[in-house]
Tab-separated table of C-alpha atoms in Angstrom:
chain	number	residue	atom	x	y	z
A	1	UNK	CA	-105.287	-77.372	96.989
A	2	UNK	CA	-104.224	-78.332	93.762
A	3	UNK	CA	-102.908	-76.063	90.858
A	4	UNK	CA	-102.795	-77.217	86.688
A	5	UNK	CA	-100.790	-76.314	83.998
A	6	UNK	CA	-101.583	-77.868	80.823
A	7	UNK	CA	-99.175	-77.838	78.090
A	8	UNK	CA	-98.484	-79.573	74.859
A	9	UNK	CA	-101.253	-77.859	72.436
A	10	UNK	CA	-100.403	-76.151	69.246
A	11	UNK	CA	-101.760	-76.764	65.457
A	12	UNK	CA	-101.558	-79.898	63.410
A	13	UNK	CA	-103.065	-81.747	60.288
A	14	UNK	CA	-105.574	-83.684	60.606
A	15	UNK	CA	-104.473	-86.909	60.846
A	16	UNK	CA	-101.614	-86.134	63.002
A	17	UNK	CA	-100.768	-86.584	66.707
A	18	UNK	CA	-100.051	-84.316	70.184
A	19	UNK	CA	-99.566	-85.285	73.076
A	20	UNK	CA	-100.904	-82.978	76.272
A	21	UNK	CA	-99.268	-82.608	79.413
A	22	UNK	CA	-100.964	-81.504	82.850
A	23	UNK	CA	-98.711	-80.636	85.273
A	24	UNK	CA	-99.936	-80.735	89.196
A	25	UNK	CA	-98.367	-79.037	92.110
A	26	UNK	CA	-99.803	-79.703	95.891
A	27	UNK	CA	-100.657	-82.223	97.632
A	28	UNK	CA	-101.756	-86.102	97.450
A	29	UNK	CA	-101.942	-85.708	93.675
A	30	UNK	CA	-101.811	-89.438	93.217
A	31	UNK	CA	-105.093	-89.402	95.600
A	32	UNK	CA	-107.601	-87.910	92.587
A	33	UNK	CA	-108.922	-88.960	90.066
A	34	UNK	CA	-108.089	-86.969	86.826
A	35	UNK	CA	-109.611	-86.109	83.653
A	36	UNK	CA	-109.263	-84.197	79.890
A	37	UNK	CA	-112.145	-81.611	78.705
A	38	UNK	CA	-112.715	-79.682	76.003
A	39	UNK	CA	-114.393	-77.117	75.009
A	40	UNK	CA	-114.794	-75.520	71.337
A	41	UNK	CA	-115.718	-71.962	70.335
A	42	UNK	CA	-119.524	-71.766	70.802
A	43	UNK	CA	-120.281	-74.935	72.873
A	44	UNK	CA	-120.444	-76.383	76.221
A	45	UNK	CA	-117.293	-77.866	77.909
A	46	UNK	CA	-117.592	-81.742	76.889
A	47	UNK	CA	-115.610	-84.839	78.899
A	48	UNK	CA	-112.898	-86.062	77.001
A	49	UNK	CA	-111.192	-89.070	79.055
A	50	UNK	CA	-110.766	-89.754	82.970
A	51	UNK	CA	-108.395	-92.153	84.808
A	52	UNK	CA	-108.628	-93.450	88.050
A	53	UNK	CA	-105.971	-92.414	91.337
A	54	UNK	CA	-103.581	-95.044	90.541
A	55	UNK	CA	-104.171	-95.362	86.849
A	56	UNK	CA	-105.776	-98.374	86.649
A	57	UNK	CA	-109.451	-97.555	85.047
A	58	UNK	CA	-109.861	-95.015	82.310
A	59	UNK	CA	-112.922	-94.276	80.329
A	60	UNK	CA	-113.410	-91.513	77.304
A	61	UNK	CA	-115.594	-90.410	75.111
A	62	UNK	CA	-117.395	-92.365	72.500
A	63	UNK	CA	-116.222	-89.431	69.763
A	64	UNK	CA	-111.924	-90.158	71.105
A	65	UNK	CA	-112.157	-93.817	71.714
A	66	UNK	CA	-109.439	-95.443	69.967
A	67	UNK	CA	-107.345	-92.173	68.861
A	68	UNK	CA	-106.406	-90.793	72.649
A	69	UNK	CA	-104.979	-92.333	75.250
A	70	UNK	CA	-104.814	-90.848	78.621
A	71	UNK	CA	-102.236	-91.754	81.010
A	72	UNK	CA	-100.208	-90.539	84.686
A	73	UNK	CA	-97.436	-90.742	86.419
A	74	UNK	CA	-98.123	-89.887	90.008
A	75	UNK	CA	-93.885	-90.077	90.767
A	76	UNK	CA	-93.719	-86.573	88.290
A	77	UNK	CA	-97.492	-85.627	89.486
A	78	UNK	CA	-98.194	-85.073	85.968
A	79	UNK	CA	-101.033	-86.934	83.451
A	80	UNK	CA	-101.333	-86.995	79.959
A	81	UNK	CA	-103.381	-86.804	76.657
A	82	UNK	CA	-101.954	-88.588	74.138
A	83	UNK	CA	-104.202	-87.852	70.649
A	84	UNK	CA	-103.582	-89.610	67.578
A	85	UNK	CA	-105.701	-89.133	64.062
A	86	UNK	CA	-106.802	-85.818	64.919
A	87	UNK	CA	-109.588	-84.925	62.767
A	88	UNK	CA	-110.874	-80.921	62.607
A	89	UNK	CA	-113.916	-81.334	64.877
A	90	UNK	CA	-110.935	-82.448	68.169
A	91	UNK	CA	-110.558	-78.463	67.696
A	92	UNK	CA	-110.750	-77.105	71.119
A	93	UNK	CA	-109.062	-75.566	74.082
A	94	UNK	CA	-108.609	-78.688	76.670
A	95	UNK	CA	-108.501	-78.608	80.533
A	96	UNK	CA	-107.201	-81.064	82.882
A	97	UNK	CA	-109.101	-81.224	85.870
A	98	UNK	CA	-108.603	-83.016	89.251
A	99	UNK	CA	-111.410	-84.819	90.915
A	100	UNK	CA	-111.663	-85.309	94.974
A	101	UNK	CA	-113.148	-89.096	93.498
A	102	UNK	CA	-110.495	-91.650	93.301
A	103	UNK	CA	-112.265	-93.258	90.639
A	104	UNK	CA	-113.380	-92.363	86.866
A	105	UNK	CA	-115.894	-89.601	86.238
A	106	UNK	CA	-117.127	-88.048	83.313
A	107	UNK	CA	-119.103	-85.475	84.840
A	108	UNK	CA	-117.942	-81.940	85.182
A	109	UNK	CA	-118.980	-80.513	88.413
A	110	UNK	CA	-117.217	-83.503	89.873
A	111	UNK	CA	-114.042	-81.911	89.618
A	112	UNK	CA	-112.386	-79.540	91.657
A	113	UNK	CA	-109.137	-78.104	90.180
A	114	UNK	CA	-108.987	-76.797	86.975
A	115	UNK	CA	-106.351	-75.486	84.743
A	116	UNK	CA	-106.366	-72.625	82.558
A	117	UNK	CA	-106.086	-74.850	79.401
A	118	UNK	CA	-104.346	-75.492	76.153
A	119	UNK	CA	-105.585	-74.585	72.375
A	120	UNK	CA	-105.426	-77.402	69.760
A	121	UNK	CA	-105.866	-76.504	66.506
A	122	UNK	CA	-106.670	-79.145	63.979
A	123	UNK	CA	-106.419	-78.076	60.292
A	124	UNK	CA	-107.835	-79.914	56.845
């Protein structure tokens, strides 16, 4: 079992920068693979970015790439979302989510823990 807690979110310019935090408790954290989701008023929960078990392979989104940078540190259990030139359409509340796959995945119901999420706001 694995439990979330996002934090980090909060309202900003566009243009600006946050940086997320997901913090895991239980076991073997540094055994999943983890990954960023979002999900804006009206729509569908969309993949954001993924990174491998030991941090080695990410992969995001076509509409991040270049702007957010996910990371981890499986000594603190904890990954981030680093997201620079935030336009209005990053609005959303974003999950973290922990995946029984080692490896990079992008799809949803590959994921097994979820958090309760964090609301960034991106203003004009």
């Amino acid at each position: 079992q694995v439990q979330l807690v996002e934090s980090g979110g909060g309202l900003v310019q566009a243009g600006g920068s946050l940086r997320l935090s997901c913090a895991a408790s239980g076991r073997s954290f540094s055994l999943y693979g983890m990954g960023w989701f979002r999900q804006a008023p009206g729509k569908e929960r969309e993949f954001v970015a993924a990174i491998s078990w030991g941090g080695g392979r990410t992969h995001y989104a076509d509409a991040v790439k270049g702007r957010f940078t996910i990371s981890r540190d499986n000594a603190k259990n904890t990954v981030f979302l680093q997201m620079n030139s935030l336009k209005p359409e990053d609005t959303a509340d974003y999950y973290c989510a922990a995946s029984r796959r080692p490896l990079v995945t992008m799809y949803l119901d590959e994921y097994n823990y979820w958090g309760q999420g964090t609301q960034v706001t991106v203003s004009t």
